[in-house]
């Protein structure tokens, strides 16, 4: 699962491409479930999660080339607040809420008929929300990415490059993957690694209603000082379920997701490269067991 977290985090650094201006508000709830340690044994504690988040993408400049590929300068950002109601887990998780905020400048430009270059540069705050008034520069991360995108088909883009961030206090480069496959019509299929990870398939019944089966991976991060050490707390969760989406108007839609969260990792790591790769070798990350999941959102494009 740690490898999935790394891929998902790198995808999130790339962000969504603001071809049109978009606003997105979302709330998620994962019910209480038991907590297991790195040996996959129950420890007697449990917890649930409530999350509120919003994001925006605004194209400052947009021009299509002769191959109908966009040249874009855009600004995107997001903010989220996660509340964790944990019981009997103080020795494993000693924070109750996380605040994340990011903003980035994104540039996409075609360099040939089949290839485009994507670059992103931004900054984010990842902190313990209960200590927000005491935040410092240690709670900030610089982040960016450079990715070459191959337009394999009209509805399929593949990309690979490098993502950079300052998680360990200095710039580090990681492999960055990009994937967007979108099948529109009566049947809907989407596989995306742009802002988190999402796989969905469903049916469009009419212009105002569609139903999908969806799987997603999302998460939050808190940079903390614990036991005299600089650490990072990762909360990474997988959700899957049915998503009816109601289109209220041409610009406004409301998706609602009902399903399960089969896995929710929650653990601390020291903020150094040695600890990160050492823990990559363990079979299990500390995590919460299967739980019910409910999510609702408002999407507005203009």
CSV table of C-alpha atoms in Angstrom, one decimal:
chain,number,residue,atom,x,y,z
A,1,UNK,CA,0.0,0.0,0.0
A,2,UNK,CA,2.9,2.4,0.6
A,3,UNK,CA,3.8,2.1,-3.1
A,4,UNK,CA,0.3,3.1,-4.0
A,5,UNK,CA,0.6,6.0,-1.6
A,6,UNK,CA,3.7,7.2,-3.4
A,7,UNK,CA,2.1,7.0,-6.8
A,8,UNK,CA,-1.0,8.7,-5.6
A,9,UNK,CA,0.9,11.5,-3.9
A,10,UNK,CA,3.0,12.1,-7.1
A,11,UNK,CA,-0.2,12.2,-9.2
A,12,UNK,CA,-1.7,14.8,-6.8
A,13,UNK,CA,1.3,17.0,-7.3
A,14,UNK,CA,0.6,17.2,-11.0
A,15,UNK,CA,-3.0,18.4,-10.4
A,16,UNK,CA,-5.9,18.8,-12.7
A,17,UNK,CA,-5.6,20.6,-16.0
A,18,UNK,CA,-7.8,23.7,-16.0
A,19,UNK,CA,-9.1,23.6,-19.5
A,20,UNK,CA,-12.2,25.4,-18.2
A,21,UNK,CA,-12.8,27.1,-14.9
A,22,UNK,CA,-14.1,24.7,-12.2
A,23,UNK,CA,-15.2,24.8,-8.6
A,24,UNK,CA,-15.5,21.7,-6.5
A,25,UNK,CA,-16.9,21.2,-3.0
A,26,UNK,CA,-17.0,17.8,-1.3
A,27,UNK,CA,-17.6,16.1,2.0
A,28,UNK,CA,-16.7,12.5,3.0
A,29,UNK,CA,-17.5,10.3,5.9
A,30,UNK,CA,-15.9,7.0,6.8
A,31,UNK,CA,-17.6,5.2,9.7
A,32,UNK,CA,-15.7,3.8,12.7
A,33,UNK,CA,-13.7,0.6,12.3
A,34,UNK,CA,-11.0,-1.2,14.2
A,35,UNK,CA,-7.3,-0.2,14.0
A,36,UNK,CA,-4.5,-2.7,13.2
A,37,UNK,CA,-0.8,-2.1,13.7
A,38,UNK,CA,2.1,-2.9,11.4
A,39,UNK,CA,1.8,-6.6,12.2
A,40,UNK,CA,-1.8,-6.5,11.1
A,41,UNK,CA,-3.0,-7.2,14.6
A,42,UNK,CA,-6.0,-5.4,16.3
A,43,UNK,CA,-4.9,-3.1,19.1
A,44,UNK,CA,-8.3,-2.5,20.7
A,45,UNK,CA,-8.8,1.0,19.3
A,46,UNK,CA,-11.1,2.4,16.5
A,47,UNK,CA,-11.9,5.6,14.7
A,48,UNK,CA,-13.9,7.4,12.0
A,49,UNK,CA,-13.2,10.3,9.7
A,50,UNK,CA,-15.1,13.3,8.5
A,51,UNK,CA,-13.6,15.4,5.7
A,52,UNK,CA,-14.6,18.7,4.0
A,53,UNK,CA,-12.6,19.9,1.0
A,54,UNK,CA,-12.8,22.4,-1.9
A,55,UNK,CA,-10.8,23.0,-5.0
A,56,UNK,CA,-10.6,25.4,-8.0
A,57,UNK,CA,-9.0,25.4,-11.4
A,58,UNK,CA,-8.9,28.6,-13.4
A,59,UNK,CA,-7.3,28.9,-16.9
A,60,UNK,CA,-5.6,32.3,-17.2
A,61,UNK,CA,-4.7,31.6,-20.8
A,62,UNK,CA,-6.1,29.0,-23.2
A,63,UNK,CA,-5.4,28.5,-26.9
A,64,UNK,CA,-6.0,25.4,-29.1
A,65,UNK,CA,-3.5,24.4,-31.7
A,66,UNK,CA,-4.2,22.9,-35.2
A,67,UNK,CA,-4.3,19.4,-33.7
A,68,UNK,CA,-6.9,20.5,-31.1
A,69,UNK,CA,-4.4,20.3,-28.3
A,70,UNK,CA,-4.6,23.1,-25.7
A,71,UNK,CA,-1.8,25.5,-24.7
A,72,UNK,CA,-2.7,26.5,-21.1
A,73,UNK,CA,-1.5,28.7,-18.3
A,74,UNK,CA,-3.6,28.0,-15.3
A,75,UNK,CA,-3.9,28.4,-11.5
A,76,UNK,CA,-5.3,25.7,-9.3
A,77,UNK,CA,-5.6,25.1,-5.6
A,78,UNK,CA,-7.4,23.3,-2.9
A,79,UNK,CA,-8.2,23.3,0.8
A,80,UNK,CA,-9.3,20.4,3.1
A,81,UNK,CA,-10.1,19.8,6.8
A,82,UNK,CA,-10.1,16.3,8.2
A,83,UNK,CA,-11.5,15.5,11.6
A,84,UNK,CA,-10.6,12.1,13.2
A,85,UNK,CA,-12.6,10.7,16.1
A,86,UNK,CA,-10.2,8.0,17.4
A,87,UNK,CA,-10.8,5.9,20.6
A,88,UNK,CA,-8.1,4.3,22.6
A,89,UNK,CA,-5.4,5.1,20.0
A,90,UNK,CA,-3.4,7.9,21.7
A,91,UNK,CA,-0.2,5.9,21.6
A,92,UNK,CA,-0.6,5.4,17.8
A,93,UNK,CA,-2.4,8.6,16.7
A,94,UNK,CA,-2.2,11.7,18.9
A,95,UNK,CA,-3.7,14.3,16.6
A,96,UNK,CA,-7.4,14.7,15.9
A,97,UNK,CA,-7.6,17.1,12.9
A,98,UNK,CA,-5.6,17.9,9.8
A,99,UNK,CA,-5.6,21.0,7.6
A,100,UNK,CA,-4.2,21.0,4.1
A,101,UNK,CA,-4.0,23.8,1.6
A,102,UNK,CA,-2.2,24.0,-1.8
A,103,UNK,CA,-1.9,26.4,-4.7
A,104,UNK,CA,0.0,25.9,-8.0
A,105,UNK,CA,0.7,27.4,-11.3
A,106,UNK,CA,0.3,24.9,-14.2
A,107,UNK,CA,1.5,25.1,-17.8
A,108,UNK,CA,0.6,22.7,-20.6
A,109,UNK,CA,1.9,23.2,-24.1
A,110,UNK,CA,1.9,20.9,-27.2
A,111,UNK,CA,5.4,20.3,-28.7
A,112,UNK,CA,4.3,18.1,-31.6
A,113,UNK,CA,1.2,16.3,-33.0
A,114,UNK,CA,1.5,13.5,-30.4
A,115,UNK,CA,3.3,15.0,-27.5
A,116,UNK,CA,2.7,17.8,-24.9
A,117,UNK,CA,4.8,19.1,-22.0
A,118,UNK,CA,3.2,19.6,-18.6
A,119,UNK,CA,4.9,21.6,-15.8
A,120,UNK,CA,3.5,22.6,-12.4
A,121,UNK,CA,5.0,24.6,-9.5
A,122,UNK,CA,3.4,25.3,-6.2
A,123,UNK,CA,3.4,25.4,-2.4
A,124,UNK,CA,1.3,23.7,0.2
A,125,UNK,CA,0.6,23.8,3.9
A,126,UNK,CA,0.1,20.4,5.7
A,127,UNK,CA,-0.4,20.8,9.4
A,128,UNK,CA,-2.1,19.7,12.6
A,129,UNK,CA,-5.2,21.9,12.6
A,130,UNK,CA,-5.5,21.9,16.4
A,131,UNK,CA,-2.1,23.8,16.4
A,132,UNK,CA,-2.9,26.0,13.5
A,133,UNK,CA,-2.1,29.2,15.4
A,134,UNK,CA,1.5,27.8,16.0
A,135,UNK,CA,2.2,26.8,12.4
A,136,UNK,CA,5.7,27.4,11.1
A,137,UNK,CA,7.6,27.1,7.8
A,138,UNK,CA,8.2,23.5,8.7
A,139,UNK,CA,4.5,23.0,7.8
A,140,UNK,CA,5.1,24.1,4.2
A,141,UNK,CA,6.1,22.0,1.2
A,142,UNK,CA,7.4,23.3,-2.1
A,143,UNK,CA,6.3,21.0,-4.9
A,144,UNK,CA,6.4,20.8,-8.7
A,145,UNK,CA,6.5,18.4,-11.6
A,146,UNK,CA,7.6,18.1,-15.3
A,147,UNK,CA,5.9,15.5,-17.3
A,148,UNK,CA,5.9,14.5,-21.0
A,149,UNK,CA,2.4,13.5,-22.2
A,150,UNK,CA,1.8,11.2,-25.1
A,151,UNK,CA,-1.5,11.6,-26.9
A,152,UNK,CA,-2.0,8.0,-27.7
A,153,UNK,CA,-5.6,8.4,-28.8
A,154,UNK,CA,-8.2,11.1,-28.9
A,155,UNK,CA,-9.4,10.1,-25.4
A,156,UNK,CA,-6.2,8.6,-24.0
A,157,UNK,CA,-3.2,10.4,-22.6
A,158,UNK,CA,-0.2,8.7,-21.0
A,159,UNK,CA,2.7,10.6,-19.4
A,160,UNK,CA,5.9,10.1,-17.3
A,161,UNK,CA,8.3,12.5,-15.8
A,162,UNK,CA,9.6,13.8,-12.5
A,163,UNK,CA,7.9,15.3,-9.5
A,164,UNK,CA,9.7,17.3,-6.8
A,165,UNK,CA,8.9,18.2,-3.3
A,166,UNK,CA,10.6,19.2,0.0
A,167,UNK,CA,9.0,16.6,2.3
A,168,UNK,CA,12.5,15.7,3.7
A,169,UNK,CA,13.6,19.4,4.1
A,170,UNK,CA,15.4,19.6,0.8
A,171,UNK,CA,14.2,19.1,-2.8
A,172,UNK,CA,13.8,15.4,-3.8
A,173,UNK,CA,12.8,14.0,-7.2
A,174,UNK,CA,10.4,11.1,-7.6
A,175,UNK,CA,9.0,9.4,-10.7
A,176,UNK,CA,5.7,11.0,-11.8
A,177,UNK,CA,3.0,9.1,-13.7
A,178,UNK,CA,0.1,10.7,-15.7
A,179,UNK,CA,-2.9,8.8,-17.1
A,180,UNK,CA,-6.2,10.1,-18.4
A,181,UNK,CA,-8.6,7.8,-20.3
A,182,UNK,CA,-12.1,9.1,-20.8
A,183,UNK,CA,-14.9,7.3,-22.7
A,184,UNK,CA,-18.0,9.4,-23.1
A,185,UNK,CA,-21.4,8.4,-24.5
A,186,UNK,CA,-24.1,6.1,-23.2
A,187,UNK,CA,-21.4,4.1,-21.5
A,188,UNK,CA,-18.9,6.0,-19.3
A,189,UNK,CA,-15.4,4.9,-18.5
A,190,UNK,CA,-12.7,7.0,-16.8
A,191,UNK,CA,-9.2,6.1,-15.4
A,192,UNK,CA,-7.4,9.1,-14.1
A,193,UNK,CA,-4.1,9.8,-12.3
A,194,UNK,CA,-4.2,13.6,-12.3
A,195,UNK,CA,-5.5,14.7,-8.9
A,196,UNK,CA,-5.4,11.6,-6.8
A,197,UNK,CA,-6.4,8.3,-8.4
A,198,UNK,CA,-9.9,7.4,-9.8
A,199,UNK,CA,-11.4,4.5,-11.8
A,200,UNK,CA,-15.0,4.6,-12.8
A,201,UNK,CA,-17.4,2.9,-15.2
A,202,UNK,CA,-21.1,3.5,-15.6
A,203,UNK,CA,-24.1,4.4,-17.7
A,204,UNK,CA,-25.5,7.8,-18.8
A,205,UNK,CA,-29.3,7.4,-18.7
A,206,UNK,CA,-30.1,10.9,-20.0
A,207,UNK,CA,-28.6,14.4,-20.0
A,208,UNK,CA,-29.5,14.8,-16.3
A,209,UNK,CA,-28.7,11.5,-14.6
A,210,UNK,CA,-25.8,9.0,-14.7
A,211,UNK,CA,-24.8,6.1,-12.5
A,212,UNK,CA,-21.2,4.9,-12.0
A,213,UNK,CA,-19.2,2.3,-10.1
A,214,UNK,CA,-16.2,4.2,-8.7
A,215,UNK,CA,-12.9,3.4,-7.0
A,216,UNK,CA,-10.7,6.2,-5.6
A,217,UNK,CA,-7.6,6.8,-3.5
A,218,UNK,CA,-7.2,10.1,-1.6
A,219,UNK,CA,-5.4,11.3,1.5
A,220,UNK,CA,-4.1,14.0,3.7
A,221,UNK,CA,-0.8,14.8,5.2
A,222,UNK,CA,0.3,16.6,8.4
A,223,UNK,CA,3.9,17.7,9.1
A,224,UNK,CA,4.4,17.6,12.9
A,225,UNK,CA,7.1,17.7,15.6
A,226,UNK,CA,6.6,14.6,17.8
A,227,UNK,CA,8.9,13.2,20.5
A,228,UNK,CA,11.5,15.8,19.5
A,229,UNK,CA,11.6,14.7,15.9
A,230,UNK,CA,10.3,16.1,12.7
A,231,UNK,CA,7.7,13.7,11.4
A,232,UNK,CA,4.9,13.4,8.9
A,233,UNK,CA,1.5,11.8,9.5
A,234,UNK,CA,-0.1,10.2,6.5
A,235,UNK,CA,-3.8,9.4,6.3
A,236,UNK,CA,-4.4,7.6,3.0
A,237,UNK,CA,-7.7,6.0,2.2
A,238,UNK,CA,-9.3,3.9,-0.6
A,239,UNK,CA,-13.0,4.1,-1.3
A,240,UNK,CA,-15.3,2.3,-3.7
A,241,UNK,CA,-19.1,2.5,-4.3
A,242,UNK,CA,-22.0,3.5,-6.5
A,243,UNK,CA,-22.2,7.1,-7.5
A,244,UNK,CA,-25.4,8.5,-8.9
A,245,UNK,CA,-24.8,12.0,-10.3
A,246,UNK,CA,-27.6,14.5,-10.9
A,247,UNK,CA,-27.0,17.3,-13.4
A,248,UNK,CA,-29.0,20.3,-12.2
A,249,UNK,CA,-28.0,22.5,-15.1
A,250,UNK,CA,-25.4,22.7,-17.9
A,251,UNK,CA,-22.8,23.9,-15.3
A,252,UNK,CA,-23.9,22.4,-12.0
A,253,UNK,CA,-24.0,18.7,-11.0
A,254,UNK,CA,-24.2,16.8,-7.7
A,255,UNK,CA,-22.5,13.4,-7.3
A,256,UNK,CA,-23.3,11.2,-4.3
A,257,UNK,CA,-21.3,8.1,-3.5
A,258,UNK,CA,-22.4,5.3,-1.2
A,259,UNK,CA,-20.0,2.4,-0.6
A,260,UNK,CA,-17.1,1.1,1.4
A,261,UNK,CA,-13.6,2.1,2.5
A,262,UNK,CA,-11.7,-1.2,2.4
A,263,UNK,CA,-8.4,0.3,3.6
A,264,UNK,CA,-7.4,3.5,5.4
A,265,UNK,CA,-3.7,3.8,6.3
A,266,UNK,CA,-2.8,6.1,9.2
A,267,UNK,CA,0.8,6.3,10.5
A,268,UNK,CA,3.8,8.5,11.3
A,269,UNK,CA,7.2,8.5,9.6
A,270,UNK,CA,10.3,10.4,10.4
A,271,UNK,CA,11.0,13.1,7.8
A,272,UNK,CA,14.1,11.6,6.3
A,273,UNK,CA,14.7,9.4,3.3
A,274,UNK,CA,16.2,6.6,5.4
A,275,UNK,CA,13.0,6.1,7.4
A,276,UNK,CA,10.8,6.4,4.4
A,277,UNK,CA,12.5,3.6,2.5
A,278,UNK,CA,13.0,1.5,5.6
A,279,UNK,CA,9.3,1.4,6.2
A,280,UNK,CA,8.6,0.6,2.5
A,281,UNK,CA,9.8,-2.9,3.3
A,282,UNK,CA,7.1,-3.7,5.9
A,283,UNK,CA,4.2,-5.9,4.9
A,284,UNK,CA,1.5,-3.7,6.5
A,285,UNK,CA,1.2,-0.1,7.3
A,286,UNK,CA,-0.8,0.7,10.5
A,287,UNK,CA,-4.4,1.0,9.2
A,288,UNK,CA,-8.1,0.9,9.9
A,289,UNK,CA,-10.2,-2.0,8.8
A,290,UNK,CA,-13.2,-2.1,6.4
A,291,UNK,CA,-15.8,0.6,7.0
A,292,UNK,CA,-18.8,2.1,5.3
A,293,UNK,CA,-18.3,5.3,3.2
A,294,UNK,CA,-20.6,8.2,2.2
A,295,UNK,CA,-19.6,11.1,0.1
A,296,UNK,CA,-21.3,14.1,-1.6
A,297,UNK,CA,-20.1,16.9,-3.8
A,298,UNK,CA,-21.0,19.9,-5.8
A,299,UNK,CA,-19.3,20.5,-9.1
A,300,UNK,CA,-19.6,23.8,-11.0
A,301,UNK,CA,-17.9,24.7,-14.3
A,302,UNK,CA,-18.0,28.0,-16.1
